[in-house]
Coordinates of N, CA and C in Angstrom, one line a residue:
Chain A
M273 N -0.1 8.7 101.1 CA -0.7 8.8 99.8 C 0.4 8.6 98.7
K274 N -0.1 8.1 97.5 CA 0.8 7.8 96.4 C 0.8 8.9 95.4
I275 N 1.9 9.4 95.0 CA 2.0 10.5 94.1 C 2.9 10.1 92.9
D276 N 2.4 10.2 91.7 CA 3.2 10.0 90.5 C 3.5 11.4 90.0
I277 N 4.8 11.6 89.7 CA 5.2 12.9 89.2 C 5.8 12.8 87.8
K278 N 5.3 13.6 86.9 CA 5.9 13.6 85.5 C 6.6 14.9 85.3
L279 N 7.8 14.8 84.8 CA 8.7 15.9 84.6 C 8.7 16.4 83.2
F280 N 8.8 17.7 83.0 CA 8.8 18.2 81.6 C 10.0 19.2 81.4
G281 N 10.2 19.4 80.1 CA 11.2 20.4 79.8 C 12.6 20.1 80.4
Q282 N 13.3 21.2 80.8 CA 14.6 21.1 81.3 C 14.7 20.3 82.6
V283 N 13.6 20.3 83.4 CA 13.6 19.6 84.7 C 14.0 18.2 84.5
K284 N 13.4 17.5 83.5 CA 13.6 16.1 83.4 C 15.1 15.7 83.1
D285 N 15.9 16.7 82.6 CA 17.3 16.4 82.3 C 18.1 16.1 83.6
Y286 N 17.5 16.5 84.7 CA 18.2 16.3 86.0 C 18.0 14.9 86.7
F287 N 17.0 14.2 86.1 CA 16.6 12.9 86.7 C 16.8 11.8 85.7
P288 N 17.0 10.6 86.2 CA 17.2 9.4 85.3 C 16.0 9.1 84.5
T289 N 14.8 9.4 85.0 CA 13.5 9.0 84.3 C 12.6 10.2 84.3
Q290 N 11.6 10.2 83.3 CA 10.7 11.3 83.3 C 9.6 11.2 84.3
Q291 N 9.4 10.0 84.8 CA 8.3 9.8 85.8 C 8.8 9.2 87.1
L292 N 8.4 9.8 88.2 CA 8.8 9.4 89.5 C 7.6 9.0 90.3
E293 N 7.8 8.1 91.2 CA 6.7 7.6 92.1 C 7.1 7.7 93.5
F294 N 6.2 8.3 94.3 CA 6.5 8.5 95.8 C 5.3 8.0 96.6
V295 N 5.6 7.5 97.7 CA 4.6 7.2 98.7 C 4.9 8.1 99.9
M296 N 3.9 9.0 100.3 CA 4.2 9.9 101.4 C 3.3 9.5 102.6
E297 N 3.8 9.8 103.8 CA 3.0 9.4 105.0 C 1.8 10.3 105.1
K298 N 1.8 11.5 104.6 CA 0.6 12.4 104.8 C -0.5 12.0 103.8
D299 N -1.7 12.5 104.1 CA -2.9 12.2 103.2 C -3.1 13.4 102.3
S300 N -2.5 14.5 102.6 CA -2.6 15.7 101.7 C -1.5 16.6 102.0
I301 N -1.3 17.5 101.1 CA -0.2 18.4 101.2 C -0.5 19.6 100.2
T302 N 0.0 20.8 100.5 CA -0.2 21.9 99.6 C 0.9 21.8 98.5
V303 N 0.6 22.6 97.4 CA 1.6 22.6 96.3 C 2.9 23.1 96.7
E304 N 2.9 24.2 97.5 CA 4.2 24.7 98.0 C 4.9 23.7 98.9
E305 N 4.2 23.0 99.8 CA 4.9 22.0 100.6 C 5.4 20.9 99.8
M306 N 4.6 20.5 98.7 CA 5.1 19.4 97.9 C 6.4 19.7 97.2
K307 N 6.5 21.0 96.7 CA 7.8 21.4 96.0 C 8.9 21.3 97.0
A308 N 8.7 21.8 98.3 CA 9.7 21.8 99.3 C 10.1 20.4 99.6
W309 N 9.1 19.5 99.7 CA 9.4 18.1 100.0 C 10.2 17.4 98.9
L310 N 9.8 17.7 97.6 CA 10.4 17.1 96.5 C 11.9 17.5 96.4
T311 N 12.2 18.8 96.7 CA 13.5 19.3 96.6 C 14.4 18.8 97.8
S312 N 13.7 18.3 98.8 CA 14.5 17.7 99.9 C 14.9 16.3 99.8
Q313 N 14.3 15.6 98.7 CA 14.6 14.2 98.5 C 16.0 14.0 98.0
A314 N 16.6 12.9 98.4 CA 18.0 12.6 98.0 C 18.1 12.5 96.5
L315 N 17.1 12.0 95.8 CA 17.2 11.8 94.3 C 17.1 13.1 93.6
C316 N 16.8 14.2 94.3 CA 16.7 15.5 93.6 C 18.0 16.2 93.6
P317 N 18.7 16.3 92.5 CA 20.0 16.9 92.5 C 20.0 18.4 93.0
E318 N 21.0 18.7 93.7 CA 21.0 20.1 94.2 C 20.9 21.2 93.2
R319 N 21.5 20.9 92.0 CA 21.5 21.9 90.9 C 20.1 22.0 90.3
S320 N 19.2 21.1 90.6 CA 17.8 21.2 90.0 C 16.9 21.9 90.9
R321 N 17.3 22.2 92.1 CA 16.3 22.7 93.2 C 15.7 24.0 92.9
A322 N 16.6 25.0 92.4 CA 16.1 26.3 92.1 C 15.1 26.3 91.0
L323 N 15.3 25.4 90.0 CA 14.4 25.3 88.9 C 13.1 24.7 89.3
I324 N 13.1 23.7 90.2 CA 11.9 23.1 90.7 C 11.1 24.1 91.5
Q325 N 11.8 24.9 92.3 CA 11.1 25.9 93.0 C 10.4 27.0 92.1
D326 N 11.0 27.2 91.0 CA 10.5 28.1 90.0 C 9.5 27.5 89.1
S327 N 9.2 26.2 89.3 CA 8.3 25.4 88.4 C 6.9 25.5 89.0
A328 N 5.9 25.3 88.2 CA 4.5 25.1 88.7 C 4.2 23.6 88.7
L329 N 3.2 23.3 89.6 CA 2.6 21.9 89.6 C 1.3 22.0 88.9
A330 N 0.9 20.9 88.2 CA -0.3 20.9 87.5 C -0.9 19.5 87.4
T331 N -2.2 19.4 87.2 CA -2.8 18.1 86.8 C -2.8 18.1 85.3
D332 N -3.4 17.0 84.7 CA -3.5 17.0 83.2 C -4.5 18.0 82.7
T333 N -5.2 18.7 83.6 CA -6.2 19.6 83.0 C -6.0 21.1 83.4
R334 N -5.2 21.3 84.6 CA -5.0 22.7 85.0 C -3.8 22.9 85.8
V335 N -3.3 24.1 85.8 CA -2.2 24.5 86.7 C -2.7 24.8 88.1
L336 N -2.0 24.3 89.1 CA -2.4 24.4 90.5 C -1.8 25.7 91.1
Q337 N -2.5 26.3 92.0 CA -2.0 27.5 92.7 C -1.2 27.0 94.0
S338 N -0.3 27.8 94.5 CA 0.6 27.4 95.5 C 0.0 26.9 96.8
Q339 N -1.2 27.4 97.1 CA -1.8 27.0 98.4 C -2.9 25.9 98.2
E340 N -3.0 25.4 97.0 CA -4.0 24.3 96.8 C -3.5 23.0 97.4
V341 N -4.5 22.2 97.8 CA -4.1 21.0 98.5 C -4.2 19.8 97.5
I342 N -3.1 19.0 97.6 CA -3.0 17.8 96.7 C -3.3 16.6 97.6
S343 N -4.1 15.7 97.0 CA -4.3 14.4 97.8 C -3.4 13.3 97.1
Q344 N -3.9 12.8 96.0 CA -3.1 11.8 95.3 C -3.3 11.8 93.8
G345 N -2.5 11.1 93.1 CA -2.7 11.1 91.6 C -1.5 11.5 90.9
V346 N -1.6 12.0 89.7 CA -0.5 12.3 88.8 C -0.3 13.8 88.9
L347 N 0.9 14.2 89.1 CA 1.3 15.7 89.1 C 2.3 15.9 88.1
F348 N 2.1 17.0 87.4 CA 3.1 17.5 86.4 C 4.0 18.6 87.0
V349 N 5.3 18.5 86.8 CA 6.2 19.6 87.2 C 6.5 20.4 85.9
L350 N 6.1 21.6 85.9 CA 6.2 22.5 84.7 C 7.2 23.6 84.9
P351 N 8.4 23.5 84.4 CA 9.4 24.6 84.5 C 8.9 25.8 83.7
P352 N 9.5 26.9 83.8 CA 9.1 28.1 83.0 C 8.9 27.7 81.5
V353 N 7.8 28.3 81.0 CA 7.4 27.9 79.6 C 7.8 28.9 78.6
C354 N 7.9 28.5 77.3 CA 8.2 29.4 76.2 C 7.6 28.9 74.9
G355 N 6.3 28.9 74.8 CA 5.6 28.5 73.6 C 5.7 29.5 72.5
G356 N 5.2 29.1 71.4 CA 5.2 30.0 70.2 C 6.2 29.7 69.2
Chain B
M181 N -21.7 31.8 70.0 CA -20.3 31.8 70.2 C -19.6 31.5 68.9
G182 N -18.6 32.2 68.6 CA -17.9 31.9 67.3 C -17.1 30.6 67.3
F183 N -16.6 30.2 66.1 CA -15.9 29.0 66.0 C -14.6 29.1 66.8
V184 N -14.2 27.9 67.5 CA -13.0 27.8 68.2 C -12.4 26.5 67.9
H185 N -11.1 26.5 67.5 CA -10.3 25.3 67.3 C -9.0 25.4 67.9
C186 N -8.7 24.6 69.0 CA -7.4 24.7 69.7 C -6.8 23.3 69.7
E187 N -5.5 23.2 69.3 CA -4.9 21.9 69.4 C -3.4 22.0 69.6
I188 N -2.9 21.0 70.3 CA -1.4 20.7 70.4 C -1.2 19.5 69.6
T189 N -0.4 19.5 68.6 CA -0.4 18.4 67.7 C 1.0 18.0 67.2
D190 N 1.2 16.7 66.9 CA 2.4 16.2 66.4 C 2.5 16.4 64.9
D191 N 1.4 16.8 64.3 CA 1.3 16.8 62.8 C 1.9 18.1 62.3
V192 N 2.3 18.0 61.0 CA 2.8 19.2 60.3 C 1.7 20.2 60.2
L193 N 2.0 21.5 60.4 CA 1.0 22.6 60.3 C 1.0 23.2 58.9
T194 N -0.1 23.2 58.3 CA -0.1 23.8 56.9 C -1.2 24.9 56.9
P195 N -0.9 26.1 56.3 CA -1.9 27.1 56.2 C -3.2 26.7 55.5
A196 N -3.0 25.8 54.5 CA -4.2 25.4 53.7 C -5.2 24.7 54.6
K197 N -4.8 23.8 55.4 CA -5.7 23.0 56.3 C -6.4 24.0 57.3
S198 N -5.6 24.9 57.9 CA -6.1 25.8 58.8 C -7.1 26.8 58.2
W199 N -6.8 27.2 56.9 CA -7.8 28.0 56.2 C -9.1 27.4 56.0
E200 N -9.1 26.1 55.7 CA -10.4 25.4 55.5 C -11.2 25.4 56.8
L201 N -10.5 25.2 58.0 CA -11.2 25.2 59.2 C -11.9 26.5 59.6
L202 N -11.1 27.6 59.3 CA -11.6 28.9 59.8 C -12.4 29.7 58.8
Q203 N -12.2 29.4 57.5 CA -12.9 30.2 56.5 C -14.4 30.2 56.6
N204 N -15.0 31.3 56.5 CA -16.5 31.4 56.4 C -16.9 32.7 55.7
N205 N -18.2 32.8 55.5 CA -18.6 34.0 54.6 C -19.2 35.1 55.4
T206 N -19.1 35.0 56.8 CA -19.8 36.0 57.6 C -18.7 37.0 58.2
Q207 N -17.5 36.6 58.2 CA -16.4 37.4 58.8 C -15.6 38.1 57.7
G208 N -15.6 39.4 57.7 CA -14.9 40.1 56.7 C -13.4 40.3 56.9
A209 N -12.9 40.1 58.1 CA -11.5 40.3 58.4 C -10.9 39.0 58.9
I210 N -9.9 38.5 58.3 CA -9.2 37.3 58.8 C -7.7 37.6 58.9
I211 N -7.1 37.4 60.0 CA -5.7 37.6 60.3 C -5.1 36.2 60.5
W212 N -4.0 36.0 59.9 CA -3.2 34.8 60.1 C -1.8 35.1 60.7
F213 N -1.4 34.4 61.7 CA 0.0 34.5 62.2 C 0.6 33.2 62.2
L214 N 1.8 33.1 61.6 CA 2.5 31.8 61.6 C 3.9 32.1 62.3
G215 N 4.2 31.2 63.2 CA 5.5 31.2 63.8 C 6.4 30.1 63.2
N216 N 7.5 30.5 62.7 CA 8.4 29.5 62.1 C 9.7 29.4 62.8
V217 N 10.4 28.2 62.7 CA 11.7 28.0 63.3 C 12.7 28.8 62.5
R218 N 13.5 29.7 63.1 CA 14.5 30.5 62.4 C 15.8 29.9 62.6
D219 N 16.8 30.3 61.7 CA 18.1 29.6 61.7 C 19.1 30.2 62.6
H220 N 18.7 31.1 63.5 CA 19.7 31.7 64.4 C 19.1 32.1 65.7
N221 N 19.8 32.2 66.7 CA 19.4 32.8 68.0 C 20.6 33.1 68.8
E222 N 20.6 34.4 69.3 CA 21.7 34.9 70.2 C 23.0 34.5 69.7
G223 N 23.3 34.7 68.4 CA 24.6 34.5 67.8 C 24.9 33.1 67.4
Q224 N 24.0 32.2 67.6 CA 24.3 30.8 67.3 C 23.5 30.3 66.1
K225 N 24.0 29.5 65.3 CA 23.3 28.9 64.1 C 22.4 27.8 64.6
V226 N 21.2 27.9 64.4 CA 20.2 26.9 64.8 C 19.9 26.0 63.7
T227 N 19.8 24.7 63.9 CA 19.5 23.7 62.9 C 18.1 23.1 63.1
A228 N 17.6 23.1 64.3 CA 16.3 22.6 64.6 C 15.9 23.0 66.0
V229 N 14.6 22.9 66.3 CA 14.1 23.1 67.6 C 13.1 22.0 68.0
T230 N 13.3 21.4 69.2 CA 12.4 20.4 69.7 C 11.4 21.1 70.6
Y231 N 10.1 21.0 70.3 CA 9.1 21.5 71.2 C 8.4 20.4 72.0
E232 N 8.4 20.5 73.3 CA 7.7 19.5 74.1 C 6.5 20.2 74.8
G233 N 5.4 19.5 74.8 CA 4.2 20.1 75.4 C 3.4 19.0 76.2
V234 N 2.4 19.5 76.8 CA 1.4 18.7 77.5 C 0.1 18.9 76.8
H235 N -0.4 17.8 76.1 CA -1.5 18.0 75.1 C -2.8 18.5 75.8
S236 N -3.3 17.7 76.8 CA -4.6 18.0 77.4 C -4.6 19.4 78.1
L237 N -3.6 19.5 78.9 CA -3.4 20.8 79.7 C -3.2 22.0 78.7
G238 N -2.4 21.8 77.7 CA -2.1 22.9 76.8 C -3.4 23.3 76.0
E239 N -4.2 22.3 75.6 CA -5.4 22.6 74.9 C -6.4 23.4 75.8
N240 N -6.4 23.0 77.1 CA -7.3 23.8 78.0 C -6.8 25.2 78.1
V241 N -5.5 25.4 78.2 CA -5.0 26.8 78.3 C -5.3 27.6 77.0
L242 N -5.2 26.9 75.9 CA -5.5 27.6 74.6 C -7.0 28.0 74.6
R243 N -7.9 27.1 75.1 CA -9.3 27.4 75.1 C -9.6 28.5 76.0
K244 N -8.9 28.6 77.2 CA -9.1 29.7 78.1 C -8.7 31.0 77.5
I245 N -7.6 31.0 76.7 CA -7.1 32.2 76.1 C -8.2 32.7 75.0
C246 N -8.8 31.7 74.3 CA -9.8 32.0 73.3 C -11.1 32.6 74.0
E247 N -11.4 32.0 75.2 CA -12.6 32.6 75.9 C -12.3 34.0 76.2
E248 N -11.1 34.3 76.7 CA -10.8 35.7 77.0 C -10.9 36.6 75.8
C249 N -10.5 36.1 74.6 CA -10.7 36.9 73.4 C -12.2 37.2 73.1
H250 N -13.0 36.2 73.3 CA -14.4 36.4 73.1 C -15.0 37.4 74.1
E251 N -14.5 37.4 75.3 CA -14.9 38.4 76.3 C -14.4 39.8 75.9
K252 N -13.2 39.9 75.4 CA -12.6 41.2 75.1 C -13.1 41.8 73.7
W253 N -13.2 40.9 72.7 CA -13.5 41.5 71.4 C -14.8 40.9 70.7
G254 N -15.6 40.2 71.5 CA -16.9 39.8 71.0 C -17.0 38.3 70.8
A255 N -18.1 37.8 71.1 CA -18.4 36.3 71.1 C -18.4 35.8 69.6
D256 N -18.5 36.6 68.7 CA -18.6 36.1 67.3 C -17.3 35.9 66.6
L257 N -16.2 36.2 67.3 CA -14.8 35.9 66.7 C -14.7 34.4 66.4
G258 N -14.1 34.2 65.2 CA -13.7 32.8 64.9 C -12.2 32.7 65.3
L259 N -11.8 31.6 66.0 CA -10.4 31.5 66.5 C -9.9 30.2 66.3
L260 N -8.7 30.1 65.8 CA -7.9 28.9 65.6 C -6.5 29.0 66.1
V261 N -6.1 28.1 67.0 CA -4.7 28.1 67.5 C -4.2 26.7 67.4
S262 N -3.2 26.4 66.6 CA -2.6 25.1 66.5 C -1.1 25.2 66.8
H263 N -0.7 24.5 67.8 CA 0.8 24.5 68.2 C 1.3 23.1 68.0
R264 N 2.4 23.0 67.2 CA 3.0 21.8 66.9 C 4.1 21.4 68.0
V265 N 4.2 20.1 68.3 CA 5.3 19.6 69.1 C 6.1 18.6 68.3
G266 N 7.3 18.3 68.9 CA 8.2 17.4 68.2 C 9.4 18.2 67.7
T267 N 10.3 17.6 66.9 CA 11.5 18.3 66.4 C 11.2 18.9 65.1
L268 N 11.4 20.2 64.9 CA 11.1 20.9 63.7 C 12.4 21.5 63.1
G269 N 12.5 21.3 61.8 CA 13.7 21.9 61.1 C 13.4 23.4 60.9
V270 N 14.5 24.1 60.5 CA 14.5 25.5 60.2 C 13.4 25.7 59.1
G271 N 12.6 26.7 59.3 CA 11.6 27.1 58.3 C 10.2 26.4 58.5
E272 N 10.2 25.4 59.4 CA 8.9 24.7 59.6 C 8.1 25.5 60.6
T273 N 6.8 25.4 60.5 CA 5.8 26.2 61.3 C 5.5 25.5 62.6
S274 N 5.7 26.3 63.7 CA 5.5 25.7 65.0 C 4.1 26.1 65.5
I275 N 3.6 27.3 65.1 CA 2.3 27.7 65.5 C 1.5 28.5 64.4
I276 N 0.3 28.2 64.4 CA -0.6 29.0 63.5 C -1.8 29.6 64.3
I277 N -2.0 30.9 64.2 CA -3.1 31.5 64.9 C -3.9 32.2 63.8
G278 N -5.2 31.9 63.8 CA -6.1 32.5 62.9 C -7.3 33.2 63.6
V279 N -7.6 34.4 63.2 CA -8.7 35.1 63.9 C -9.6 35.7 62.8
A280 N -10.8 35.3 62.8 CA -11.8 35.8 61.9 C -12.8 36.7 62.6
S281 N -13.0 37.9 62.1 CA -13.8 38.9 62.8 C -14.6 39.7 61.8
S282 N -15.6 40.4 62.2 CA -16.4 41.3 61.3 C -15.5 42.5 61.0
H283 N -14.6 42.9 61.9 CA -13.8 44.1 61.7 C -12.3 43.9 62.0
R284 N -11.5 44.6 61.2 CA -10.1 44.4 61.3 C -9.4 44.6 62.6
V285 N -9.9 45.7 63.3 CA -9.2 46.1 64.6 C -9.3 44.9 65.6
A286 N -10.4 44.3 65.7 CA -10.6 43.2 66.6 C -9.7 42.0 66.2
A287 N -9.6 41.8 64.9 CA -8.8 40.7 64.4 C -7.4 40.9 64.7
Y288 N -6.8 42.1 64.4 CA -5.4 42.3 64.7 C -5.2 42.2 66.2
E289 N -6.0 42.8 67.0 CA -5.8 42.9 68.5 C -5.9 41.5 69.1
A290 N -6.8 40.7 68.7 CA -7.0 39.4 69.2 C -5.8 38.5 68.8
S291 N -5.4 38.6 67.6 CA -4.2 37.8 67.2 C -3.0 38.1 68.0
R292 N -2.7 39.4 68.2 CA -1.6 39.8 69.0 C -1.7 39.3 70.5
Y293 N -3.0 39.4 71.0 CA -3.2 38.9 72.4 C -2.9 37.4 72.5
I294 N -3.4 36.6 71.5 CA -3.2 35.2 71.6 C -1.7 34.8 71.6
I295 N -0.9 35.4 70.7 CA 0.5 35.0 70.7 C 1.2 35.4 71.9
E296 N 0.9 36.6 72.4 CA 1.6 37.0 73.7 C 1.2 36.1 74.9
Q297 N -0.1 35.7 74.9 CA -0.5 34.8 76.0 C 0.1 33.4 75.9
V298 N 0.2 33.0 74.6 CA 0.8 31.7 74.4 C 2.3 31.7 75.0
K299 N 3.0 32.7 74.7 CA 4.4 32.8 75.2 C 4.4 32.8 76.7
L300 N 3.4 33.4 77.3 CA 3.4 33.5 78.8 C 2.9 32.3 79.5
R301 N 1.9 31.6 78.9 CA 1.1 30.7 79.6 C 1.1 29.3 79.1
L302 N 1.4 29.0 77.9 CA 1.2 27.7 77.3 C 2.3 26.8 77.7
P303 N 1.9 25.6 78.3 CA 3.0 24.7 78.7 C 3.7 24.0 77.6
I304 N 4.6 24.7 77.0 CA 5.5 24.3 75.9 C 6.9 24.6 76.3
W305 N 7.8 23.7 75.9 CA 9.2 24.0 76.2 C 10.0 23.8 74.9
K306 N 11.0 24.7 74.7 CA 11.8 24.6 73.5 C 13.3 24.3 73.7
K307 N 13.7 23.3 73.0 CA 15.2 23.0 73.1 C 15.8 23.3 71.7
E308 N 16.7 24.2 71.6 CA 17.4 24.5 70.4 C 18.5 23.5 70.1
H309 N 18.7 23.2 68.8 CA 19.8 22.4 68.4 C 20.7 23.3 67.5
Y310 N 22.0 23.3 67.8 CA 22.9 24.2 67.1 C 23.8 23.5 66.1
A311 N 24.3 24.2 65.2 CA 25.2 23.7 64.2 C 26.5 23.1 64.8
S312 N 26.8 23.6 66.0 CA 28.0 23.1 66.7 C 27.8 21.7 67.3
G313 N 26.5 21.3 67.3 CA 26.2 20.0 67.9 C 25.7 20.2 69.3
A314 N 25.8 21.4 69.9 CA 25.3 21.6 71.2 C 23.8 21.8 71.2
Q315 N 23.1 21.7 72.4 CA 21.7 21.8 72.5 C 21.5 22.6 73.8
A316 N 20.3 23.4 73.8 CA 20.0 24.1 75.0 C 18.5 24.4 75.1
W317 N 18.0 24.2 76.3 CA 16.6 24.6 76.6 C 16.6 26.1 76.7
L318 N 15.5 26.7 76.1 CA 15.4 28.2 76.2 C 14.7 28.6 77.5
R319 N 15.2 29.7 78.1 CA 14.6 30.2 79.3 C 13.1 30.6 79.0
G320 N 12.3 30.5 80.0 CA 10.9 30.9 79.8 C 10.3 31.6 80.9
N321 N 8.9 31.6 81.0 CA 8.2 32.4 81.9 C 7.6 31.4 83.0
S322 N 7.8 31.7 84.3 CA 7.3 30.8 85.3 C 5.8 30.9 85.5
L323 N 5.2 29.7 85.6 CA 3.7 29.6 85.8 C 3.4 29.6 87.3
N324 N 4.4 29.8 88.2 CA 4.1 29.7 89.6 C 3.0 30.6 90.0
G325 N 2.0 30.0 90.7 CA 0.9 30.8 91.1 C 1.0 31.3 92.6

């Protein structure tokens, strides 16, 4: 499956671009597995990994729960928030 | 259901525009909360703050918070929440919350509820710019479910 990942807030400072594109061999994966996979990739700097684990994944309409299954599409990586 | 207006916007926030949207003749109590960029934080002189957000997702979160207000304090509440994104100078308004209610207690409580939930749940990130030339993202609340 093809996954496009958009990074926000301080997470994007660790990567050369705000948007990443991956092709995975699996057809689906849970949110928790996706974060573990992402942090295992070579392009993911070691110093960003704790922040990504502390981040939520979301679509453009809602925040996903850790056991939800992702198939394909655009995923947002949302580090801890501080609106207001 | 009462009036609801939620937005994540690049536009300058002005109380006058928000007042026009929320104002009506049936609600006797109206509370306004404005959040402005202050000139200091944790001992550092702040010159500006950059707010980054996710528009569609953020507006969905704001609408959900407003739904919760209607469940808690009555469906007739009028609610307005506007959050600005972009780089704001000191003194500029980053958020306006307006609550119109028949009674003051509900207006005060709903207003407080909204700002506290915004800080916990709204996908917005703040980067402070300091007089020294340094910049730093502020720590926040994890949305991990």
